[in-house]
Coordinates of C-alpha atoms and ligand atoms in Angstrom, one line a residue:
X1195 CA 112.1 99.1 124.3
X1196 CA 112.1 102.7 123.2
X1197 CA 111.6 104.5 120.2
X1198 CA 114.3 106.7 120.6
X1199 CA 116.1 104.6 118.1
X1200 CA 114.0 104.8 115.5
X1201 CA 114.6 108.6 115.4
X1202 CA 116.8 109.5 112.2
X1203 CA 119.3 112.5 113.2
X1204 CA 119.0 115.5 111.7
X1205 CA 122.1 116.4 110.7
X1206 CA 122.9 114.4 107.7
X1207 CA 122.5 115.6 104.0
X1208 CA 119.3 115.2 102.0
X1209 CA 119.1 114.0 97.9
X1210 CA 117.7 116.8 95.8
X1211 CA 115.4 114.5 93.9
X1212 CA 115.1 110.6 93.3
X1213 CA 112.8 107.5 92.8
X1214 CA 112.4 104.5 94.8
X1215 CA 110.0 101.5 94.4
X1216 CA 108.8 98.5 96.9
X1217 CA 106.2 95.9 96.6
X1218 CA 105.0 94.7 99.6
X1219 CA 102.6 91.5 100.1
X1220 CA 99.7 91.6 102.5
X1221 CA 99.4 89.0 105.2
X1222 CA 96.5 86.8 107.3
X1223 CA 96.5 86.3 110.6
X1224 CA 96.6 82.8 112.4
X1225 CA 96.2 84.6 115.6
X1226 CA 94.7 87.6 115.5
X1227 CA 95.5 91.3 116.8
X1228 CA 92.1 93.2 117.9
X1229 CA 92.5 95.9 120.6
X1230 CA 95.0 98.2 120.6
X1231 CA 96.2 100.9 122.7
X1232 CA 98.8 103.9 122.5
X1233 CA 99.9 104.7 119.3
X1234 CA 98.9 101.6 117.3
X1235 CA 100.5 99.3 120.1
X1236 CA 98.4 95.4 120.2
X1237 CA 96.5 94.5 123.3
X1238 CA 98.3 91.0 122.1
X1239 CA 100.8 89.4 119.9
X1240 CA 100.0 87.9 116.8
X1241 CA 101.4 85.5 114.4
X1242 CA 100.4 85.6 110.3
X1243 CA 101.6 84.3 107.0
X1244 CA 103.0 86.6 104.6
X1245 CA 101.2 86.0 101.4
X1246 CA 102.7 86.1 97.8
X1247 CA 100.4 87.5 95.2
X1248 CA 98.1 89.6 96.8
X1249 CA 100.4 92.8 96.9
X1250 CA 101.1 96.5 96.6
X1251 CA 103.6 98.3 94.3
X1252 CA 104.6 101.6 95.2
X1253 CA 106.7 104.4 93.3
X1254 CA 107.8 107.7 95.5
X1255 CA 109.5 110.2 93.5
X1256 CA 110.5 112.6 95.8
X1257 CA 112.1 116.4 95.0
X1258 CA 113.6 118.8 97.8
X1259 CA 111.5 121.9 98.0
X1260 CA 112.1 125.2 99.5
X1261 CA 108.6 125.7 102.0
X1262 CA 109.0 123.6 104.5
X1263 CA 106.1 124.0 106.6
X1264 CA 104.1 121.4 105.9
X1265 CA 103.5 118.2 103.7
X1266 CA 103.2 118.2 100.3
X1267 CA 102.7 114.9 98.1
X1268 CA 100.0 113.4 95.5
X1269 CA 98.6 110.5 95.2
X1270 CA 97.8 107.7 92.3
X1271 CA 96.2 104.8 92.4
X1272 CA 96.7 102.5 89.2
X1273 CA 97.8 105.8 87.7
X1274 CA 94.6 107.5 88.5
X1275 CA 95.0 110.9 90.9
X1276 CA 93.0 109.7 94.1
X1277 CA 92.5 112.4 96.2
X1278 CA 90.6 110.1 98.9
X1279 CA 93.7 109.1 99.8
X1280 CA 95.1 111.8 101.0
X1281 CA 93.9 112.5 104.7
X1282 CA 94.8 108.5 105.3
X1283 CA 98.6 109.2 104.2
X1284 CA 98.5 112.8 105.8
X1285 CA 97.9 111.0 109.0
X1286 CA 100.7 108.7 108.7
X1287 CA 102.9 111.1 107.5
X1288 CA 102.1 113.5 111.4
X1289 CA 102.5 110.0 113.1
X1290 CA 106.2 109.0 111.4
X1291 CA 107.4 112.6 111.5
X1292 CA 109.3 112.6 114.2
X1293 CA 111.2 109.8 113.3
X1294 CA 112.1 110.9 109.9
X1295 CA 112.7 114.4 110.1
X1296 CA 113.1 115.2 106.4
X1297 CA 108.9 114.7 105.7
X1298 CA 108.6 117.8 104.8
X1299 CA 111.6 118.7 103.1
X1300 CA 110.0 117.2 99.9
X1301 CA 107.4 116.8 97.8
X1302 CA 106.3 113.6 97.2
X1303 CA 103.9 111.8 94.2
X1304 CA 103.2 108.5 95.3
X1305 CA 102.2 106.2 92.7
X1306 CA 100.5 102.9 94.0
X1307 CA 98.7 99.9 92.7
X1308 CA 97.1 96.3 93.7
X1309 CA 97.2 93.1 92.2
X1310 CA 94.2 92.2 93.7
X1311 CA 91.1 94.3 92.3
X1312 CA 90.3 97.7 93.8
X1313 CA 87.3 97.1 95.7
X1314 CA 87.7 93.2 96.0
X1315 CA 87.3 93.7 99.8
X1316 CA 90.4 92.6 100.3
X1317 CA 92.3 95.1 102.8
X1318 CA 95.1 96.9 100.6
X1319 CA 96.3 98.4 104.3
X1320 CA 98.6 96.1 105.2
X1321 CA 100.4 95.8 101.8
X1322 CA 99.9 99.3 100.9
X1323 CA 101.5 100.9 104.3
X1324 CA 104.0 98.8 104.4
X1325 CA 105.4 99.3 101.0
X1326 CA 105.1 103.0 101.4
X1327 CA 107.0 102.9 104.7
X1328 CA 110.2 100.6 102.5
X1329 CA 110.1 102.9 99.7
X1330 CA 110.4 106.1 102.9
X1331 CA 113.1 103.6 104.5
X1332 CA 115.0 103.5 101.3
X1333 CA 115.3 107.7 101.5
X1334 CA 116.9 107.0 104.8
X1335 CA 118.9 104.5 103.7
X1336 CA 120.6 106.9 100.9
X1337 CA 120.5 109.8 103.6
X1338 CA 122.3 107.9 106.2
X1339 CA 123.6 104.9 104.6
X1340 CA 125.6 103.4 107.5
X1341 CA 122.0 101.7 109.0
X1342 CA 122.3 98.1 109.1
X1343 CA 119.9 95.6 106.8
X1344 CA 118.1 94.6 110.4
X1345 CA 117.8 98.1 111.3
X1346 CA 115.8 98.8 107.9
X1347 CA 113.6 95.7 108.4
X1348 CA 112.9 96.9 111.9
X1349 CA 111.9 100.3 111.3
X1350 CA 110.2 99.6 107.8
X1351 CA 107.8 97.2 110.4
X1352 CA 107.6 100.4 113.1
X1353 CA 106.7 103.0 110.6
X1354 CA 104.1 100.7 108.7
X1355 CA 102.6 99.9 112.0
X1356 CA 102.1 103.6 112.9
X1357 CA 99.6 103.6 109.2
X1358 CA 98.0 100.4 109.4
X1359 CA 98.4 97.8 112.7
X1360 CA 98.7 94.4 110.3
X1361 CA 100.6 96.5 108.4
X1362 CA 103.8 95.6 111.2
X1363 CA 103.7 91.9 109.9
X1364 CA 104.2 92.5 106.2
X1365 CA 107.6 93.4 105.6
X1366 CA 109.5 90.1 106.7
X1367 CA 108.3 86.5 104.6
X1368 CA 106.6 83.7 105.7
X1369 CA 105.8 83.3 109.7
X1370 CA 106.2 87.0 111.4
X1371 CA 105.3 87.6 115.1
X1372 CA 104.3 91.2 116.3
X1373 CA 103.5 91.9 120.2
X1374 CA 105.7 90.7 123.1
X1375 CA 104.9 87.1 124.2
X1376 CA 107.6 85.8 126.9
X1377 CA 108.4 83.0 125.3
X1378 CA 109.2 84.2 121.7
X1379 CA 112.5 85.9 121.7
X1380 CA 113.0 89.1 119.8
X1381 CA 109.1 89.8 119.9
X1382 CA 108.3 93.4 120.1
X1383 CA 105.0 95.7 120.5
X1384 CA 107.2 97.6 118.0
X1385 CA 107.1 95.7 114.8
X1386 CA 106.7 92.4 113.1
X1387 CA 109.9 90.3 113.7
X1388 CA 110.6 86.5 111.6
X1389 CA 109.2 84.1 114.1
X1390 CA 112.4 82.3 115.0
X1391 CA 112.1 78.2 115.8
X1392 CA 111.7 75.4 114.2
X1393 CA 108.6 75.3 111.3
X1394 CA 107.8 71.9 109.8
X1395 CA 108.4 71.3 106.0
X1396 CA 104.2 72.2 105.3
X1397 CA 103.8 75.8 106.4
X1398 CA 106.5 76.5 104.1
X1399 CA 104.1 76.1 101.0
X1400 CA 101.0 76.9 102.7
X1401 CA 98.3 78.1 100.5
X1402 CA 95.9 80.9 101.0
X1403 CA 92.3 81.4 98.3
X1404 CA 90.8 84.0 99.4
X1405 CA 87.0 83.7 98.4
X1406 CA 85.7 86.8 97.6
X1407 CA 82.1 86.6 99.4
X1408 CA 81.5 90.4 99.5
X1409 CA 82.8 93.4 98.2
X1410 CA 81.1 96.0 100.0
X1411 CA 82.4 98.5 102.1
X1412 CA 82.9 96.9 105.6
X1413 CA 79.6 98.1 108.3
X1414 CA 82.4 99.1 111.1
X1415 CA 85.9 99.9 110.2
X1416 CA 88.5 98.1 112.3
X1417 CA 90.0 101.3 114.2
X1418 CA 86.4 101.4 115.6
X1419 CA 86.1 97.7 115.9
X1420 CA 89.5 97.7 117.7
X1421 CA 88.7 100.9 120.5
X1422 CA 85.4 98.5 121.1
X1423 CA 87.3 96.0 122.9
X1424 CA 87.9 98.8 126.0
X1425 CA 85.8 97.5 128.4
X1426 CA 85.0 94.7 126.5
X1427 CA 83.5 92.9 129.0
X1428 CA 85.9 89.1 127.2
X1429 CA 88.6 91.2 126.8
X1430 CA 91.3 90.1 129.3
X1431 CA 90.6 86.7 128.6
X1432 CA 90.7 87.5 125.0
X1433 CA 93.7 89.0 125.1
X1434 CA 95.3 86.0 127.9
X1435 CA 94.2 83.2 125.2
X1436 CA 96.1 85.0 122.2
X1437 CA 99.1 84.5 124.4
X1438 CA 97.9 80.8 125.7
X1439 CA 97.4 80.0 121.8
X1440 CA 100.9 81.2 120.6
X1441 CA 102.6 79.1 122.9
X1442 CA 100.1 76.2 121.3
X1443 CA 101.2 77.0 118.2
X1444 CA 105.3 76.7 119.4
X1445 CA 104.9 73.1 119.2
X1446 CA 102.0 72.5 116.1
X1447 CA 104.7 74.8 113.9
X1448 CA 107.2 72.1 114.8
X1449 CA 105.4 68.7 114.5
X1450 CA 103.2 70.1 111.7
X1451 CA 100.4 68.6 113.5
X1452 CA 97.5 69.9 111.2
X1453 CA 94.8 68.5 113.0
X1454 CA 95.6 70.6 116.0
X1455 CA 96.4 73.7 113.8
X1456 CA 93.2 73.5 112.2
X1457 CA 91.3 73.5 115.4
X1458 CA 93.5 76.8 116.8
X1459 CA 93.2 79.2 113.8
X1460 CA 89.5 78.4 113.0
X1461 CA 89.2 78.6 116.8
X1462 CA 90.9 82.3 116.7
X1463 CA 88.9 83.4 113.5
X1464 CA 85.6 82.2 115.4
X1465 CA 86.8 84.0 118.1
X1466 CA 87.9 87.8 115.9
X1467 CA 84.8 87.8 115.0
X1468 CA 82.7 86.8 118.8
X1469 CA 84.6 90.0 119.9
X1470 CA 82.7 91.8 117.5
X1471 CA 79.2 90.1 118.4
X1472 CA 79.8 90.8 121.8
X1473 CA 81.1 94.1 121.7
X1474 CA 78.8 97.4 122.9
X1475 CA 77.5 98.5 120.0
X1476 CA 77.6 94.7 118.5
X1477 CA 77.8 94.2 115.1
X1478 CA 78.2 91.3 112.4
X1479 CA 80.4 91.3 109.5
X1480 CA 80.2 87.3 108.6
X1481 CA 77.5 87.4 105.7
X1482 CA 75.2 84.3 105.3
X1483 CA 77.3 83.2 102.2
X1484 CA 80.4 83.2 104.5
X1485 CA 78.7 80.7 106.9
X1486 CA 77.9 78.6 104.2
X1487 CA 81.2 78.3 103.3
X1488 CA 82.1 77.5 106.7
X1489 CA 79.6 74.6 107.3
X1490 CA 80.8 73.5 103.5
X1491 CA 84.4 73.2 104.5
X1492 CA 83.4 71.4 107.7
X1493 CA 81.3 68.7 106.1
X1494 CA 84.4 68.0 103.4
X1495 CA 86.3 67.5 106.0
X1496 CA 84.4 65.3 107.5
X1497 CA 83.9 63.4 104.3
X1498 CA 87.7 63.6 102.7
X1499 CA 89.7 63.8 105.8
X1500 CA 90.9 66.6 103.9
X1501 CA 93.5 69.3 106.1
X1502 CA 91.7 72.3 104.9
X1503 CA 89.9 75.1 107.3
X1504 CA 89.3 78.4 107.2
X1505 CA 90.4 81.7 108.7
X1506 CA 88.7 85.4 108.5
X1507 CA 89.6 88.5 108.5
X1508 CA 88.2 91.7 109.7
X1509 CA 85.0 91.1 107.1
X1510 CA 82.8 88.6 105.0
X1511 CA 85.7 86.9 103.0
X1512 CA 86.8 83.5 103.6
X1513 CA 90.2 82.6 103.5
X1514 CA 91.1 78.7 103.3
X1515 CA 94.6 77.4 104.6
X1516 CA 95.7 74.2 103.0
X1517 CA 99.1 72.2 102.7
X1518 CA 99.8 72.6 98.8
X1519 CA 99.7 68.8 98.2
X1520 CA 95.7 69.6 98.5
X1521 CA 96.1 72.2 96.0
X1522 CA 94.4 70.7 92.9
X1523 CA 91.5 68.3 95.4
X1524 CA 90.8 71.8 96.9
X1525 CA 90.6 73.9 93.6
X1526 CA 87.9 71.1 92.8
X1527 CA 86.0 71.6 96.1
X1528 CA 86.0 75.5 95.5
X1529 CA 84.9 75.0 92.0
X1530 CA 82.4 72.1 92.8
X1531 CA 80.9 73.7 96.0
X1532 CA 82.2 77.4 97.1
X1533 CA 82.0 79.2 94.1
X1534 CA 77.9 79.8 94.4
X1535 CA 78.8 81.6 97.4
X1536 CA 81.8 83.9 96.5
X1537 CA 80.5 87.5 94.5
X1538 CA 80.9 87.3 90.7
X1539 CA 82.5 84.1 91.2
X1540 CA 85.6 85.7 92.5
X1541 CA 88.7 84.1 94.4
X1542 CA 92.3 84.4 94.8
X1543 CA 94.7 81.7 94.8
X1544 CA 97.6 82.9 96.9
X1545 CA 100.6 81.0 98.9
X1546 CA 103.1 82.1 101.6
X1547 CA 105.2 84.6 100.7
X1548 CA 108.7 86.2 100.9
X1549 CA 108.1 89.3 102.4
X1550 CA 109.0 93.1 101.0
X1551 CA 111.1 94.0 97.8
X1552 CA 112.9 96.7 96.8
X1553 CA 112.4 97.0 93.1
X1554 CA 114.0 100.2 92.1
Ligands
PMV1321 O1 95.6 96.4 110.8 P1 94.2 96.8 111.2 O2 94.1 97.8 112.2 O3 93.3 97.0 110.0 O4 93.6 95.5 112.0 C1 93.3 94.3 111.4 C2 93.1 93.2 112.3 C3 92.7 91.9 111.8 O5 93.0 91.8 110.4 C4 91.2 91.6 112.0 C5 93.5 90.8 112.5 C6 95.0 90.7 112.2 O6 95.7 90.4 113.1 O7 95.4 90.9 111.0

């Protein structure tokens, strides 16, 4: 599919000043996107939750200016001028350019915060592009307000994907696809799209605590982590069992069978994170606190016959997936048995989300 369409014409008439605010959730993966190519383009599609309360709120007041040469904008983070942000969103603002022309036609002060705390090492990339690129849509909405509420969706998912690849699968609520897979219609290499068949009653309400095992900044960032997996000596079959494990998850979505889901997504996060062992240079971002957690959850399992397991992301955090009718026998668990291994005692209790809002 081209990008042409995502280009916004020139010849409409820009606001002279005006505020718009988003919030925008992040989002785990079930199958996981690692190895890209072309401009922020997955190797293979991918499949996540949208989360609830692990979000970002974003302000953009935005003012026409006279120079137009470049880009000119500020940044805040929890009301604090953050400079360090500022060659991230400069990057994203060259990469979306061309599809919205009026860039540098104003300044811009961007005013952000988390729900989650700063430094928790939870990724704020996902939430945080994606509600920047709502809060840009809503400009083009009032420049050119004949583009349809599927259109918005659509390109809110392109242009967060050009900031943050994840980012793609955070606008839309609860299941979201990104990356073409033949036999999930509508999937696009483009953006994050609803993933549209039948889900069974439980992954409705599934829940998400993210234990916080370390807060550090991660050893290797994921754009490196994601050009390892060129010649990557597992990559094609990486990249064939992503596929193999979407169409797997086709049917577990529709007969809720947990048992099977439990063995595919602790399969794939086992899996994220071989890539990385096995990649030239190798390296480790599992800490010992988050295999303990790992054998922990497997021997309650074992003893409870309990549906939770585990997923990871791109770092040491652990994040357990469990139908909420667990919800207070896991809370127990994490209190009981996890908590010795999370840093400063720290966890999240989050559930599957909505997707994106527009709050001003
Ligand atoms: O969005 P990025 O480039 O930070 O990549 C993150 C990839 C994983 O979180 C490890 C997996 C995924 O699909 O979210």
């Amino acid at each position: 599919m081209s990008t042409e369409r995502f280009i916004l014409k020139k010849s409409h008439e820009l606001p002279t000043n005006g505020k718009v605010s988003w919030e925008s959730p992040s989002n785990i993966a079930l199958v996981k996107y690692w190895g890209k190519y072309g401009e922020q383009l997955p190797k293979n599609p991918s499949v996540s939750f949208t989360l609830n309360n692990c979000k970002t709120t974003t302000t953009l007041l935005f003012e026409k200016k006279n120079d137009t040469t470049d880009f000119s904008f500020e940044v805040f983070l929890e009301e604090e001028k953050t400079p360090s942000f500022e060659p991230k969103i400069r990057k994203f603002f060259e990469r979306i350019q061309v599809y919205l022309p009026f860039l540098k036609d104003f300044h811009f002060v961007i005013k952000t915060s988390n729900s989650f705390p700063h430094s928790s090492g939870i990724a704020s990339s996902a939430s945080g592009m994606s509600a920047l690129a709502c809060c840009l849509m809503s400009i083009e909405k009032m420049i050119d307000s004949s583009i349809s509420a599927e259109y918005f969706q659509q390109k809110a998912s392109f242009l967060a994907r050009l900031g943050s690849g994840s980012a793609a699968r955070s606008i839309e609520g609860g299941l979201v696809v990104w990356g073409e897979h033949k036999n999930i219609d509508h999937s696009s290499n483009l953006y994050g799209t609803p993933y549209p068949y039948q889900i069974a009653d439980v992954f409705t309400t599934y829940q998400d605590t993210i234990l916080l095992v370390d807060k550090g900044e991660k050893v290797v960032s994921s754009t490196v982590g994601h050009n390892l997996m060129h010649n990557h000596p597992y990559a094609e079959n990486r990249f064939q069992q992503a596929h193999d494990n979407l169409d797997t998850l086709k049917t577990i979505f529709e007969e809720g069978n947990l048992d099977k889901f439990i063995n595919l997504v602790e399969s794939e996060a086992l899996t994220l994170h071989a890539m990385m062992l096995t990649s030239n240079p190798y390296f480790i971002l599992m800490k010992p606190n988050t295999l303990h957690i790992i054998n922990k959850i497997w021997s309650y399992r074992k003893e409870t016959g309990s549906k939770v397991c585990f997923t990871l992301d791109a770092g040491a955090n652990v994040h357990l997936l469990y139908p909420e009718n667990e919800k207070q026998q896991i809370l127990d668990f994490i209190n009981n048995q996890l908590i010795a291994h999370c840093q400063n005692a720290q966890y999240i209790c989050d559930n599957v989300g909505t997707g994106a809002k527009q709050l001003a």
